[in-house]
Amino acid sequence: MVPVSIGNWELGILDFGFWILDFGFWNWELGIGNWDFGIGILDLGSWNWELGIGNWELGIG
């Protein structure tokens, strides 16, 4: 989901806001990839901290 791939705000999620908060592209702004839709963030946790596959747990994306 995130080009940074390390994926968490440590690398460039929240800090850069590249695909997260600032742009909201994959974050809760659009909810495309965040907990709004839960497609890849909080709700499903597929890409969020639940599984940590793509969020800050693993920070993969």
Short mmCIF file of the N, C-alpha and C atoms (twelve columns), coordinates in Angstrom:
data_MODEL
# 
_entry.id   MODEL 
# 
loop_
_atom_site.group_PDB 
_atom_site.id 
_atom_site.type_symbol 
_atom_site.label_atom_id 
_atom_site.label_alt_id 
_atom_site.label_comp_id 
_atom_site.label_asym_id 
_atom_site.label_seq_id 
_atom_site.Cartn_x 
_atom_site.Cartn_y 
_atom_site.Cartn_z 
_atom_site.pdbx_PDB_model_num 
ATOM 1   N N  . MET A 1  0.835   -1.183 0.000  1 
ATOM 2   C CA . MET A 1  0.000   0.000  0.000  1 
ATOM 3   C C  . MET A 1  0.877   1.242  0.000  1 
ATOM 4   N N  . VAL A 2  1.928   1.159  0.769  1 
ATOM 5   C CA . VAL A 2  2.800   2.323  0.889  1 
ATOM 6   C C  . VAL A 2  4.111   2.058  0.174  1 
ATOM 7   N N  . PRO A 3  4.514   2.994  -0.642 1 
ATOM 8   C CA . PRO A 3  5.752   2.856  -1.399 1 
ATOM 9   C C  . PRO A 3  6.964   2.777  -0.481 1 
ATOM 10  N N  . VAL A 4  6.837   3.336  0.696  1 
ATOM 11  C CA . VAL A 4  7.962   3.325  1.632  1 
ATOM 12  C C  . VAL A 4  8.222   1.907  2.078  1 
ATOM 13  N N  . SER A 5  7.137   1.164  2.217  1 
ATOM 14  C CA . SER A 5  7.239   -0.257 2.497  1 
ATOM 15  C C  . SER A 5  7.670   -0.506 3.932  1 
ATOM 16  N N  . ILE A 6  8.490   0.310  4.506  1 
ATOM 17  C CA . ILE A 6  8.774   0.128  5.926  1 
ATOM 18  C C  . ILE A 6  7.496   0.546  6.614  1 
ATOM 19  N N  . GLY A 7  6.809   1.366  5.954  1 
ATOM 20  C CA . GLY A 7  5.391   1.561  6.110  1 
ATOM 21  C C  . GLY A 7  4.906   2.324  7.293  1 
ATOM 22  N N  . ASN A 8  5.623   2.335  8.390  1 
ATOM 23  C CA . ASN A 8  5.062   3.000  9.552  1 
ATOM 24  C C  . ASN A 8  5.399   4.472  9.519  1 
ATOM 25  N N  . TRP A 9  4.864   5.209  10.492 1 
ATOM 26  C CA . TRP A 9  5.151   6.634  10.480 1 
ATOM 27  C C  . TRP A 9  6.599   6.883  10.813 1 
ATOM 28  N N  . GLU A 10 7.271   5.875  11.322 1 
ATOM 29  C CA . GLU A 10 8.683   6.026  11.618 1 
ATOM 30  C C  . GLU A 10 9.418   6.320  10.320 1 
ATOM 31  N N  . LEU A 11 9.064   5.570  9.276  1 
ATOM 32  C CA . LEU A 11 9.760   5.729  8.010  1 
ATOM 33  C C  . LEU A 11 9.167   6.855  7.186  1 
ATOM 34  N N  . GLY A 12 7.876   6.892  7.108  1 
ATOM 35  C CA . GLY A 12 7.301   7.943  6.265  1 
ATOM 36  C C  . GLY A 12 5.800   7.848  6.185  1 
ATOM 37  N N  . ILE A 13 5.166   7.253  7.166  1 
ATOM 38  C CA . ILE A 13 3.713   7.170  7.130  1 
ATOM 39  C C  . ILE A 13 3.157   8.453  7.710  1 
ATOM 40  N N  . LEU A 14 3.151   8.507  9.020  1 
ATOM 41  C CA . LEU A 14 2.570   9.665  9.675  1 
ATOM 42  C C  . LEU A 14 3.455   10.890 9.508  1 
ATOM 43  N N  . ASP A 15 4.751   10.681 9.710  1 
ATOM 44  C CA . ASP A 15 5.689   11.787 9.625  1 
ATOM 45  C C  . ASP A 15 5.613   12.435 8.246  1 
ATOM 46  N N  . PHE A 16 5.814   11.619 7.243  1 
ATOM 47  C CA . PHE A 16 5.769   12.122 5.876  1 
ATOM 48  C C  . PHE A 16 4.327   12.350 5.469  1 
ATOM 49  N N  . GLY A 17 3.472   11.499 5.987  1 
ATOM 50  C CA . GLY A 17 2.067   11.610 5.622  1 
ATOM 51  C C  . GLY A 17 1.918   11.325 4.135  1 
ATOM 52  N N  . PHE A 18 2.906   10.641 3.568  1 
ATOM 53  C CA . PHE A 18 2.897   10.392 2.132  1 
ATOM 54  C C  . PHE A 18 1.623   9.702  1.701  1 
ATOM 55  N N  . TRP A 19 1.307   8.618  2.427  1 
ATOM 56  C CA . TRP A 19 0.070   7.913  2.098  1 
ATOM 57  C C  . TRP A 19 -0.863  7.882  3.294  1 
ATOM 58  N N  . ILE A 20 -0.460  8.537  4.356  1 
ATOM 59  C CA . ILE A 20 -1.266  8.437  5.570  1 
ATOM 60  C C  . ILE A 20 -2.034  9.723  5.812  1 
ATOM 61  N N  . LEU A 21 -1.819  10.270 6.970  1 
ATOM 62  C CA . LEU A 21 -2.645  11.357 7.450  1 
ATOM 63  C C  . LEU A 21 -2.709  12.557 6.515  1 
ATOM 64  N N  . ASP A 22 -1.531  13.047 6.137  1 
ATOM 65  C CA . ASP A 22 -1.478  14.271 5.351  1 
ATOM 66  C C  . ASP A 22 -2.289  14.145 4.064  1 
ATOM 67  N N  . PHE A 23 -1.909  13.189 3.260  1 
ATOM 68  C CA . PHE A 23 -2.603  13.007 1.992  1 
ATOM 69  C C  . PHE A 23 -3.929  12.311 2.215  1 
ATOM 70  N N  . GLY A 24 -3.926  11.437 3.203  1 
ATOM 71  C CA . GLY A 24 -5.150  10.692 3.489  1 
ATOM 72  C C  . GLY A 24 -5.454  9.741  2.341  1 
ATOM 73  N N  . PHE A 25 -4.493  9.560  1.452  1 
ATOM 74  C CA . PHE A 25 -4.713  8.701  0.296  1 
ATOM 75  C C  . PHE A 25 -5.083  7.301  0.727  1 
ATOM 76  N N  . TRP A 26 -4.299  6.787  1.679  1 
ATOM 77  C CA . TRP A 26 -4.594  5.461  2.207  1 
ATOM 78  C C  . TRP A 26 -5.004  5.553  3.661  1 
ATOM 79  N N  . ASN A 27 -5.115  6.768  4.147  1 
ATOM 80  C CA . ASN A 27 -5.423  6.922  5.558  1 
ATOM 81  C C  . ASN A 27 -6.902  7.177  5.754  1 
ATOM 82  N N  . TRP A 28 -7.247  7.639  6.934  1 
ATOM 83  C CA . TRP A 28 -8.658  7.785  7.273  1 
ATOM 84  C C  . TRP A 28 -9.336  8.905  6.533  1 
ATOM 85  N N  . GLU A 29 -8.555  9.767  5.897  1 
ATOM 86  C CA . GLU A 29 -9.173  10.861 5.145  1 
ATOM 87  C C  . GLU A 29 -10.122 10.268 4.100  1 
ATOM 88  N N  . LEU A 30 -9.570  9.466  3.223  1 
ATOM 89  C CA . LEU A 30 -10.402 8.808  2.224  1 
ATOM 90  C C  . LEU A 30 -10.948 7.515  2.780  1 
ATOM 91  N N  . GLY A 31 -10.204 6.957  3.706  1 
ATOM 92  C CA . GLY A 31 -10.638 5.688  4.295  1 
ATOM 93  C C  . GLY A 31 -10.398 4.548  3.309  1 
ATOM 94  N N  . ILE A 32 -9.671  4.842  2.228  1 
ATOM 95  C CA . ILE A 32 -9.410  3.806  1.221  1 
ATOM 96  C C  . ILE A 32 -8.570  2.692  1.817  1 
ATOM 97  N N  . GLY A 33 -7.602  3.104  2.620  1 
ATOM 98  C CA . GLY A 33 -6.732  2.078  3.180  1 
ATOM 99  C C  . GLY A 33 -6.627  2.174  4.689  1 
ATOM 100 N N  . ASN A 34 -7.427  3.023  5.284  1 
ATOM 101 C CA . ASN A 34 -7.349  3.169  6.732  1 
ATOM 102 C C  . ASN A 34 -8.569  2.579  7.389  1 
ATOM 103 N N  . TRP A 35 -8.812  2.982  8.607  1 
ATOM 104 C CA . TRP A 35 -9.896  2.361  9.359  1 
ATOM 105 C C  . TRP A 35 -11.269 2.793  8.894  1 
ATOM 106 N N  . ASP A 36 -11.340 3.824  8.073  1 
ATOM 107 C CA . ASP A 36 -12.652 4.224  7.558  1 
ATOM 108 C C  . ASP A 36 -13.276 3.036  6.837  1 
ATOM 109 N N  . PHE A 37 -12.580 2.576  5.834  1 
ATOM 110 C CA . PHE A 37 -13.041 1.405  5.099  1 
ATOM 111 C C  . PHE A 37 -12.547 0.145  5.790  1 
ATOM 112 N N  . GLY A 38 -11.414 0.294  6.438  1 
ATOM 113 C CA . GLY A 38 -10.826 -0.861 7.120  1 
ATOM 114 C C  . GLY A 38 -10.237 -1.823 6.096  1 
ATOM 115 N N  . ILE A 39 -10.084 -1.352 4.867  1 
ATOM 116 C CA . ILE A 39 -9.547  -2.227 3.818  1 
ATOM 117 C C  . ILE A 39 -8.109  -2.616 4.136  1 
ATOM 118 N N  . GLY A 40 -7.373  -1.651 4.644  1 
ATOM 119 C CA . GLY A 40 -5.976  -1.971 4.920  1 
ATOM 120 C C  . GLY A 40 -5.492  -1.357 6.214  1 
ATOM 121 N N  . ILE A 41 -6.403  -0.889 7.046  1 
ATOM 122 C CA . ILE A 41 -5.928  -0.274 8.290  1 
ATOM 123 C C  . ILE A 41 -6.611  -0.871 9.505  1 
ATOM 124 N N  . LEU A 42 -7.157  -0.013 10.308 1 
ATOM 125 C CA . LEU A 42 -7.644  -0.406 11.621 1 
ATOM 126 C C  . LEU A 42 -8.677  -1.512 11.603 1 
ATOM 127 N N  . ASP A 43 -9.733  -1.318 10.805 1 
ATOM 128 C CA . ASP A 43 -10.850 -2.261 10.834 1 
ATOM 129 C C  . ASP A 43 -10.411 -3.682 10.501 1 
ATOM 130 N N  . LEU A 44 -9.905  -3.865 9.311  1 
ATOM 131 C CA . LEU A 44 -9.482  -5.201 8.921  1 
ATOM 132 C C  . LEU A 44 -8.147  -5.530 9.557  1 
ATOM 133 N N  . GLY A 45 -7.353  -4.516 9.724  1 
ATOM 134 C CA . GLY A 45 -6.037  -4.751 10.307 1 
ATOM 135 C C  . GLY A 45 -5.162  -5.501 9.310  1 
ATOM 136 N N  . SER A 46 -5.643  -5.657 8.084  1 
ATOM 137 C CA . SER A 46 -4.866  -6.367 7.069  1 
ATOM 138 C C  . SER A 46 -3.539  -5.649 6.853  1 
ATOM 139 N N  . TRP A 47 -3.627  -4.327 6.767  1 
ATOM 140 C CA . TRP A 47 -2.410  -3.559 6.579  1 
ATOM 141 C C  . TRP A 47 -2.137  -2.697 7.802  1 
ATOM 142 N N  . ASN A 48 -2.981  -2.850 8.821  1 
ATOM 143 C CA . ASN A 48 -2.801  -1.989 9.979  1 
ATOM 144 C C  . ASN A 48 -2.112  -2.722 11.099 1 
ATOM 145 N N  . TRP A 49 -2.191  -2.168 12.295 1 
ATOM 146 C CA . TRP A 49 -1.473  -2.749 13.421 1 
ATOM 147 C C  . TRP A 49 -2.074  -4.057 13.889 1 
ATOM 148 N N  . GLU A 50 -3.313  -4.325 13.480 1 
ATOM 149 C CA . GLU A 50 -3.925  -5.592 13.894 1 
ATOM 150 C C  . GLU A 50 -3.021  -6.740 13.433 1 
ATOM 151 N N  . LEU A 51 -2.828  -6.854 12.145 1 
ATOM 152 C CA . LEU A 51 -1.920  -7.879 11.641 1 
ATOM 153 C C  . LEU A 51 -0.500  -7.333 11.625 1 
ATOM 154 N N  . GLY A 52 -0.418  -6.024 11.473 1 
ATOM 155 C CA . GLY A 52 0.898   -5.406 11.432 1 
ATOM 156 C C  . GLY A 52 1.599   -5.756 10.125 1 
ATOM 157 N N  . ILE A 53 0.847   -6.316 9.169  1 
ATOM 158 C CA . ILE A 53 1.453   -6.702 7.892  1 
ATOM 159 C C  . ILE A 53 1.927   -5.458 7.145  1 
ATOM 160 N N  . GLY A 54 1.131   -4.423 7.207  1 
ATOM 161 C CA . GLY A 54 1.508   -3.227 6.464  1 
ATOM 162 C C  . GLY A 54 1.495   -1.991 7.337  1 
ATOM 163 N N  . ASN A 55 1.282   -2.181 8.625  1 
ATOM 164 C CA . ASN A 55 1.267   -1.003 9.474  1 
ATOM 165 C C  . ASN A 55 2.509   -0.946 10.345 1 
ATOM 166 N N  . TRP A 56 2.400   -0.297 11.481 1 
ATOM 167 C CA . TRP A 56 3.589   -0.071 12.282 1 
ATOM 168 C C  . TRP A 56 4.071   -1.315 13.006 1 
ATOM 169 N N  . GLU A 57 3.229   -2.339 13.094 1 
ATOM 170 C CA . GLU A 57 3.724   -3.560 13.760 1 
ATOM 171 C C  . GLU A 57 4.920   -4.077 12.965 1 
ATOM 172 N N  . LEU A 58 4.655   -4.461 11.734 1 
ATOM 173 C CA . LEU A 58 5.760   -4.894 10.890 1 
ATOM 174 C C  . LEU A 58 6.299   -3.692 10.132 1 
ATOM 175 N N  . GLY A 59 5.411   -2.752 9.863  1 
ATOM 176 C CA . GLY A 59 5.831   -1.569 9.139  1 
ATOM 177 C C  . GLY A 59 6.191   -1.918 7.707  1 
ATOM 178 N N  . ILE A 60 5.614   -3.005 7.197  1 
ATOM 179 C CA . ILE A 60 5.940   -3.423 5.831  1 
ATOM 180 C C  . ILE A 60 5.324   -2.460 4.824  1 
ATOM 181 N N  . GLY A 61 4.113   -2.044 5.104  1 
ATOM 182 C CA . GLY A 61 3.490   -1.152 4.149  1 
ATOM 183 C C  . GLY A 61 2.352   -0.435 4.794  1 
# 
